[in-house]
Coordinates of C-alpha atoms in Angstrom, one line a residue:
Chain A
M1 CA -45.1 57.5 -62.0
K2 CA -43.7 54.5 -64.1
H3 CA -43.2 50.8 -63.4
M4 CA -41.8 47.7 -63.7
L5 CA -42.3 44.4 -63.2
K6 CA -39.1 41.7 -64.8
I7 CA -40.0 37.6 -65.8
V8 CA -37.0 36.2 -66.6
V9 CA -36.9 33.1 -69.4
T10 CA -34.0 30.8 -69.4
G11 CA -33.3 27.4 -70.1
S12 CA -30.2 25.5 -71.9
F13 CA -28.4 27.2 -75.0
A14 CA -30.4 26.6 -78.2
A15 CA -33.7 25.8 -75.9
G16 CA -35.8 28.7 -78.1
K17 CA -35.2 31.5 -74.9
T18 CA -35.0 34.2 -77.6
Q19 CA -36.7 33.8 -80.5
F20 CA -40.1 33.0 -76.7
I21 CA -38.9 36.4 -76.8
R22 CA -39.8 38.1 -79.6
S23 CA -43.1 35.8 -80.3
I24 CA -43.9 37.8 -77.5
S25 CA -42.9 41.5 -76.9
D26 CA -44.1 44.9 -78.1
I27 CA -40.6 45.9 -78.7
D28 CA -38.3 44.4 -80.7
V29 CA -35.7 42.0 -78.4
V30 CA -32.9 44.0 -77.9
D31 CA -30.4 41.0 -78.6
T32 CA -26.6 40.7 -77.6
D33 CA -25.9 38.1 -80.0
F34 CA -23.1 36.6 -81.3
K35 CA -21.6 34.6 -83.6
T36 CA -21.4 31.0 -82.1
T37 CA -16.8 29.3 -80.8
T38 CA -17.8 25.8 -80.0
N39 CA -18.4 23.6 -83.8
E40 CA -21.5 21.7 -81.5
E41 CA -22.6 24.6 -80.8
R42 CA -22.6 26.3 -84.0
G43 CA -24.1 22.5 -86.1
L44 CA -27.6 24.4 -83.7
K45 CA -27.1 28.0 -84.9
S46 CA -25.4 30.4 -86.4
E47 CA -25.9 32.9 -83.2
T48 CA -26.1 32.7 -79.5
T49 CA -27.0 35.5 -76.4
V50 CA -24.4 36.2 -74.6
A51 CA -25.9 38.0 -72.3
L52 CA -29.1 39.2 -72.0
D53 CA -32.3 39.3 -74.3
F54 CA -35.3 42.2 -73.4
G55 CA -38.3 42.2 -74.5
T56 CA -41.5 44.8 -73.8
I57 CA -45.0 44.2 -72.7
V58 CA -47.0 47.5 -72.7
I59 CA -49.4 46.8 -69.4
T60 CA -50.6 50.1 -68.8
P61 CA -49.3 53.7 -70.1
S62 CA -47.2 52.9 -66.1
L63 CA -46.9 49.5 -66.2
K64 CA -44.9 47.7 -68.1
L65 CA -44.1 44.2 -68.3
Y66 CA -40.7 44.1 -68.7
L67 CA -38.9 39.5 -70.4
F68 CA -35.4 39.2 -69.7
G69 CA -34.1 36.2 -71.3
T70 CA -31.0 34.8 -69.6
P71 CA -27.6 32.9 -72.1
G72 CA -27.8 29.2 -71.4
Q73 CA -24.6 28.8 -71.3
V74 CA -23.2 28.2 -68.3
R75 CA -19.9 30.0 -69.1
F76 CA -22.7 32.9 -68.9
D77 CA -23.9 31.7 -65.5
Y78 CA -22.8 34.5 -63.5
M79 CA -25.4 37.0 -66.0
W80 CA -27.7 34.5 -64.3
E81 CA -27.6 36.1 -61.0
E82 CA -28.4 39.7 -62.0
L83 CA -30.9 39.3 -63.9
A84 CA -32.2 36.5 -61.6
T85 CA -32.7 39.4 -59.3
G86 CA -35.9 41.2 -58.4
C87 CA -38.1 39.0 -60.6
I88 CA -41.8 38.2 -60.1
G89 CA -41.4 34.3 -61.6
Y90 CA -39.1 32.6 -63.6
V91 CA -40.4 30.2 -67.0
V92 CA -37.4 27.2 -67.7
L93 CA -37.3 26.5 -71.5
V94 CA -36.0 23.0 -72.7
D95 CA -35.7 21.8 -76.1
S96 CA -38.4 19.1 -75.8
C97 CA -35.6 17.5 -79.1
R98 CA -33.1 17.6 -77.9
P99 CA -32.2 15.6 -74.0
A100 CA -28.4 15.7 -74.3
Y101 CA -29.1 19.7 -72.5
F102 CA -31.0 17.7 -69.9
A103 CA -28.5 17.4 -66.7
E104 CA -27.4 21.3 -68.0
T105 CA -30.6 22.6 -67.5
Q106 CA -31.0 20.8 -64.4
H107 CA -28.0 22.6 -63.2
L108 CA -29.6 25.5 -63.9
M109 CA -32.5 25.2 -61.9
H110 CA -30.6 24.4 -59.7
R111 CA -29.1 27.6 -59.9
F112 CA -32.5 29.5 -60.7
T113 CA -34.1 28.5 -57.0
E114 CA -31.1 29.0 -54.6
I115 CA -30.5 33.1 -56.9
T116 CA -34.2 33.8 -56.1
P117 CA -37.4 31.8 -54.9
A118 CA -39.3 33.3 -56.9
P119 CA -41.9 30.3 -59.3
F120 CA -41.2 29.1 -61.7
V121 CA -42.5 27.1 -64.5
V122 CA -41.5 24.9 -67.6
A123 CA -42.3 24.9 -70.7
A124 CA -41.6 22.1 -72.8
N125 CA -40.9 23.8 -76.5
K126 CA -41.0 22.9 -79.9
Q127 CA -43.3 20.4 -79.5
D128 CA -44.8 20.9 -82.7
D129 CA -41.6 18.7 -83.5
P130 CA -44.3 15.5 -84.1
A131 CA -40.9 13.7 -82.9
A132 CA -40.9 15.8 -79.9
L133 CA -40.2 14.6 -76.3
P134 CA -44.1 15.0 -74.6
P135 CA -43.8 17.1 -71.5
M136 CA -44.6 14.2 -68.7
Y137 CA -41.2 12.8 -69.8
V138 CA -39.6 16.1 -69.3
R139 CA -41.2 17.0 -65.4
R140 CA -39.6 13.2 -65.3
R141 CA -36.6 13.3 -66.2
L142 CA -36.1 16.3 -64.7
G143 CA -37.4 15.7 -61.6
I144 CA -39.8 18.5 -61.5
P145 CA -42.7 18.1 -58.4
A146 CA -46.6 17.5 -59.7
E147 CA -46.4 21.7 -58.6
I148 CA -44.7 23.2 -60.5
P149 CA -46.4 23.1 -64.0
V150 CA -44.7 22.0 -67.8
L151 CA -46.2 23.5 -70.0
P152 CA -46.0 22.2 -74.3
C153 CA -44.7 25.6 -76.0
V154 CA -44.1 26.4 -79.6
A155 CA -41.7 29.2 -78.5
S156 CA -42.4 30.5 -82.8
E157 CA -45.8 30.9 -81.6
R158 CA -47.0 33.7 -79.9
S159 CA -50.2 31.6 -78.6
S160 CA -48.4 29.7 -77.5
V161 CA -45.4 31.8 -75.4
K162 CA -49.3 33.6 -74.1
L163 CA -50.3 30.3 -72.4
V164 CA -46.6 29.7 -72.0
L165 CA -47.0 33.1 -69.7
I166 CA -50.6 33.1 -68.4
S167 CA -49.7 29.8 -65.8
L168 CA -46.8 31.3 -64.6
L169 CA -49.0 34.1 -63.8
K170 CA -51.8 31.8 -62.9
H171 CA -49.0 29.9 -60.6
I172 CA -47.5 33.5 -59.2
T173 CA -51.2 33.6 -57.7
S174 CA -50.9 30.9 -56.3
Y175 CA -47.8 30.5 -54.7
G176 CA -49.6 33.2 -52.3
A177 CA -46.3 35.7 -54.0
T178 CA -49.3 38.5 -53.9
S179 CA -50.8 41.3 -52.1
D180 CA -54.3 41.1 -50.9
A181 CA -54.4 44.8 -51.2
E182 CA -54.9 46.6 -54.2
D183 CA -52.6 47.5 -55.8
N184 CA -52.8 51.6 -57.3
V185 CA -49.7 51.7 -59.8
V186 CA -53.0 50.3 -61.3
D187 CA -55.8 52.1 -60.4
D188 CA -54.7 55.4 -60.6
A189 CA -53.5 55.0 -64.6
P190 CA -56.7 53.1 -66.0
S191 CA -56.0 52.7 -69.8
S192 CA -58.1 50.0 -72.0
H193 CA -56.2 47.6 -71.6
A194 CA -55.3 47.0 -68.4
S195 CA -60.2 47.3 -67.7
S196 CA -61.5 45.6 -70.6
A197 CA -61.5 41.6 -69.6
Chain B
M1 CA -37.3 18.1 -87.2
A2 CA -36.2 15.8 -85.8
L3 CA -35.4 14.1 -81.5
E4 CA -31.8 13.6 -81.7
G5 CA -28.8 12.0 -79.2
S6 CA -27.2 9.6 -77.9
L7 CA -28.1 6.5 -75.1
E8 CA -26.2 8.2 -73.0
D9 CA -28.7 10.6 -72.5
M10 CA -31.9 8.9 -73.3
S11 CA -31.5 5.5 -73.3
L12 CA -33.0 2.8 -75.3
S13 CA -36.2 1.5 -72.4
D14 CA -36.9 5.4 -71.7
L15 CA -37.4 5.8 -75.9
F16 CA -38.8 2.7 -75.9
Q17 CA -41.4 4.0 -72.9
V18 CA -41.1 7.5 -75.1
F19 CA -43.3 6.1 -78.2
R20 CA -45.5 4.2 -76.5
M21 CA -46.5 7.6 -74.2
G22 CA -46.6 9.7 -77.2
P23 CA -47.6 7.0 -79.2
K24 CA -45.4 7.8 -81.7
T25 CA -45.4 6.5 -85.8
G26 CA -41.5 7.5 -87.3
V27 CA -37.6 5.4 -87.4
L28 CA -35.0 5.4 -84.9
L29 CA -32.1 5.0 -85.7
L30 CA -29.3 3.8 -83.8
Y31 CA -25.6 5.0 -85.0
N32 CA -22.0 3.9 -82.9
R33 CA -18.3 3.3 -85.6
H34 CA -19.6 0.6 -86.6
E35 CA -22.9 -0.8 -86.9
R36 CA -26.2 0.8 -87.4
G37 CA -29.5 0.0 -86.2
V38 CA -33.6 0.8 -86.8
I39 CA -36.8 0.3 -85.2
Y40 CA -39.1 1.2 -87.1
V41 CA -42.0 1.6 -84.7
N42 CA -45.8 2.3 -85.8
Q43 CA -48.3 4.1 -83.4
G44 CA -45.7 3.4 -80.4
L45 CA -45.3 0.1 -80.8
L46 CA -42.2 -1.5 -82.5
V47 CA -43.0 -3.4 -85.5
D48 CA -39.4 -4.3 -87.0
A49 CA -35.7 -4.2 -86.5
F50 CA -32.0 -4.6 -87.7
V51 CA -29.0 -4.4 -87.3
V52 CA -26.1 -3.7 -90.0
S53 CA -21.9 -4.1 -90.1
G54 CA -19.9 -1.9 -92.4
P55 CA -19.6 -0.8 -95.4
E56 CA -20.7 -3.9 -96.9
R57 CA -23.9 -3.6 -95.1
K58 CA -23.4 -7.2 -93.1
V59 CA -27.0 -8.3 -91.4
V60 CA -26.0 -8.6 -88.2
A61 CA -29.1 -8.8 -86.2
S62 CA -32.8 -9.0 -87.0
K63 CA -36.3 -8.7 -85.6
D64 CA -36.2 -9.0 -81.8
E65 CA -32.3 -9.9 -81.4
A66 CA -31.9 -6.7 -83.6
V67 CA -34.0 -4.7 -80.8
L68 CA -31.8 -6.8 -78.0
Y69 CA -29.1 -6.1 -78.9
M70 CA -29.1 -2.6 -79.2
L71 CA -30.2 -2.3 -75.6
D72 CA -26.8 -3.5 -75.9
W73 CA -25.2 -0.5 -76.8
T74 CA -25.0 2.4 -74.8
T75 CA -22.9 5.1 -76.8
A76 CA -24.8 5.0 -80.4
G77 CA -26.3 8.3 -80.9
F78 CA -29.8 8.1 -82.6
I79 CA -32.4 10.0 -84.1
F80 CA -35.9 9.7 -84.4
R81 CA -38.3 11.0 -87.1
H82 CA -41.6 10.8 -87.4
D83 CA -42.5 9.4 -90.7
P84 CA -46.2 8.1 -91.1
S85 CA -45.3 5.6 -94.2
V86 CA -44.6 3.3 -91.6
V87 CA -47.8 2.5 -90.9
G88 CA -48.4 0.5 -93.2
R89 CA -44.9 -2.3 -92.8
A90 CA -45.6 -5.9 -91.8
V91 CA -45.0 -6.2 -88.2
Q92 CA -42.1 -8.7 -87.6
I93 CA -41.2 -8.3 -84.1
K94 CA -43.0 -10.5 -81.3
H95 CA -42.5 -9.9 -78.5
D96 CA -43.4 -5.8 -76.8
A97 CA -40.6 -3.3 -76.6
E98 CA -41.4 -4.3 -72.0
W99 CA -40.4 -7.3 -72.3
L100 CA -37.0 -6.8 -74.8
V101 CA -36.3 -5.1 -72.4
L102 CA -36.6 -7.3 -69.8
E103 CA -35.3 -10.4 -71.6
N104 CA -32.2 -7.8 -71.9
M105 CA -31.5 -6.9 -68.7
R106 CA -31.7 -10.5 -67.9
R107 CA -28.9 -11.7 -69.5
H108 CA -26.6 -9.2 -68.8
T109 CA -24.6 -9.0 -64.7
S110 CA -24.8 -5.1 -63.9
P111 CA -28.7 -3.3 -65.3
Q112 CA -28.7 -0.3 -64.8
T113 CA -26.5 0.0 -67.4
A114 CA -29.8 0.0 -68.9
V115 CA -30.4 3.7 -67.5
P116 CA -26.9 5.7 -67.0
Y117 CA -28.5 8.4 -65.1
R118 CA -30.6 7.4 -62.3
K119 CA -27.9 5.9 -60.2
V120 CA -29.7 4.1 -57.9
T121 CA -28.6 3.5 -54.4
L122 CA -29.8 2.8 -51.4
D123 CA -30.8 6.7 -50.4
T124 CA -32.8 6.0 -53.8
R125 CA -36.7 7.6 -52.6
L126 CA -39.2 5.8 -55.2
Q127 CA -42.9 6.7 -56.5
L128 CA -44.8 4.6 -58.9
S129 CA -44.3 6.4 -62.7
P130 CA -46.5 9.0 -63.3
I131 CA -45.9 8.0 -67.0
P132 CA -49.7 6.5 -68.7
S133 CA -49.1 4.0 -70.9
N134 CA -51.4 3.3 -74.0
T135 CA -51.1 0.3 -74.8
E136 CA -51.4 -2.9 -72.7
S137 CA -48.4 -5.0 -72.1
Q138 CA -47.1 -8.5 -72.5
V139 CA -45.8 -8.3 -69.4
S140 CA -46.4 -10.3 -66.5
L141 CA -44.1 -9.4 -63.1
G142 CA -43.0 -12.2 -61.1
V143 CA -43.3 -11.7 -56.8
D144 CA -40.1 -9.8 -56.3
Q145 CA -40.8 -7.3 -59.2
W146 CA -44.3 -6.6 -57.0
R147 CA -43.0 -6.3 -53.8
I148 CA -40.8 -3.7 -55.1
L149 CA -43.8 -2.1 -57.2
S150 CA -45.8 -2.3 -53.7
H151 CA -43.6 -0.4 -52.0
A152 CA -42.7 2.6 -54.0
A153 CA -46.4 3.5 -53.9
N154 CA -45.4 4.4 -50.2
H155 CA -42.2 7.1 -51.3
Q156 CA -39.9 4.1 -49.3
T157 CA -36.8 4.1 -50.5
V158 CA -34.6 1.7 -51.3
R159 CA -33.2 1.0 -48.2
E160 CA -36.3 0.9 -46.6
I161 CA -37.7 -1.7 -48.5
C162 CA -35.2 -4.1 -48.3
A163 CA -35.1 -4.1 -44.1
E164 CA -39.5 -4.7 -44.4
T165 CA -38.6 -7.4 -47.0
T166 CA -35.1 -8.7 -46.4
M167 CA -34.8 -8.1 -50.0
P168 CA -30.6 -9.1 -50.0
E169 CA -29.5 -5.1 -51.0
D170 CA -27.9 -6.3 -54.4
K171 CA -30.9 -8.1 -55.3
A172 CA -33.5 -4.2 -54.3
I173 CA -31.5 -2.9 -56.5
R174 CA -31.2 -4.9 -59.5
I175 CA -35.2 -5.4 -59.3
V176 CA -35.5 -0.9 -58.7
A177 CA -33.4 -0.8 -62.3
E178 CA -35.4 -3.4 -64.1
L179 CA -39.0 -1.4 -63.7
L180 CA -37.1 2.0 -63.8
A181 CA -36.3 1.0 -67.4
I182 CA -39.4 -1.0 -68.3
G183 CA -41.4 2.2 -66.8
L184 CA -42.9 1.1 -63.7
I185 CA -41.2 2.9 -61.1
D186 CA -39.6 6.4 -60.7
V187 CA -36.7 8.4 -58.7
S188 CA -38.7 11.2 -56.5
S189 CA -38.2 14.4 -57.7
A190 CA -34.7 16.4 -57.2
I191 CA -36.3 20.1 -57.4
A192 CA -37.7 21.6 -54.4
P193 CA -40.2 23.4 -55.2
P194 CA -40.2 27.5 -54.1
T195 CA -42.0 27.6 -50.8
K196 CA -45.3 29.9 -50.5
A197 CA -44.7 33.0 -49.6
T198 CA -46.1 35.3 -46.9
A199 CA -45.5 38.2 -48.2
T200 CA -48.1 41.1 -47.7
S201 CA -48.5 44.1 -49.2
N202 CA -46.4 46.1 -46.3
S203 CA -43.4 43.5 -46.3
R204 CA -40.2 45.0 -47.5
P205 CA -37.4 43.4 -47.6
D206 CA -35.3 44.0 -44.7
P207 CA -31.9 45.5 -46.6
S208 CA -29.9 43.8 -43.3
H209 CA -30.8 40.1 -44.2
P210 CA -28.6 38.5 -46.6
D211 CA -31.4 37.5 -48.4
A212 CA -33.1 40.6 -49.0
R213 CA -31.3 41.6 -52.5
Q214 CA -32.8 38.0 -53.8
S215 CA -36.2 38.2 -52.7
A216 CA -38.9 38.5 -54.9
P217 CA -40.5 41.9 -54.6
P218 CA -44.5 41.2 -53.4
V219 CA -47.0 42.4 -56.5
G220 CA -50.8 43.4 -55.8
R221 CA -53.2 41.3 -57.0
S222 CA -54.7 44.0 -59.4
L223 CA -51.7 44.2 -60.7
L224 CA -51.1 40.5 -61.4
S225 CA -54.1 41.0 -62.6
A226 CA -53.5 43.3 -65.6
I227 CA -51.4 42.3 -66.8
L228 CA -53.8 39.1 -66.6
R229 CA -55.6 40.9 -68.8
R230 CA -53.5 42.5 -71.1
V231 CA -51.1 39.1 -71.9
S232 CA -54.8 37.4 -72.9
E233 CA -54.9 40.1 -75.4
L234 CA -51.5 40.0 -76.5

């Protein structure tokens, strides 16, 4: 029996969602990128996600972690609800070099907390730029309470994306969104992936 | 690669706080329709600044006065680029950023324009700023500023502070804006964290419940542990 779990990667336009999933996915990311239409968007990137990005991480032969990236622009927000339904947690990516998108990110976070009760972490992307805003300032500007992790992130670096996902998984565990019972899916289908420390 | 935006999205006083937090070294360029301003930042400290106007680039202000001049701008664009060469630049600015921000606010009747995205009302709930400062400030606070600061530590609203201190509301709002601008206090978080789940392995969403479709599925601990191990291996 095949099982899947879903994590959603969201954030404003050009925050780095597609790159984030590309950096960690086991498969070539399925994307729905089309050419950007407005001058402002063209100034930042030539293509943008209009429906979703999709990547996977194989956990065991019978279990996959699905990563869904949402489109960033508010005009595609009808997709957010569909993508967020049933997710175990989500990552909010923030462009640490573009404060112009902070208001949009706040709107997006409010919308997501309405859509899903799943725990989330915030990843302050583009921290490889020495001019980038520090995660602490991002937390302050977005009004993120201390209980929610705000992490430094470089979406183009696999190790950085990995740390964000690990933090999200630990955050999910700490928020009690898990059961105490052992899960047969993993125990019945042990693999080298699942059994190694 | 640079930090880019508009002062409507991020005020100059906030930029100064970020420079101190880094601490950052580089050049901040500000521009509006007719003028250009440059501020040199070394390890979070403002070391030099000037403003030029028009195509002939006539110098309008320099050093401390240039920073005060630019603190009046509310709609200019900005670009901050990391630039290690600023380290060797001679220090021309006498006062630190906090002093300059407060001095600018003292000269104006509407200090709230310094932080346009943090609207201060009587219902604004305050807290002490979590942002650490790496350099010692030269600013000395007045008695009323200290009174507001001490009440902000208790997460009180501006209205509650006015009631306890008998401070006039307009004065309290003005002082709150000043303390916000220099990064000593902050507005309390607006986003509530998700409530802790009480799901068990046997719990299933009630399909008749309107929220059932939105609920996150309960996930086994062993399942999460397996995912954690796998992601750690990547």
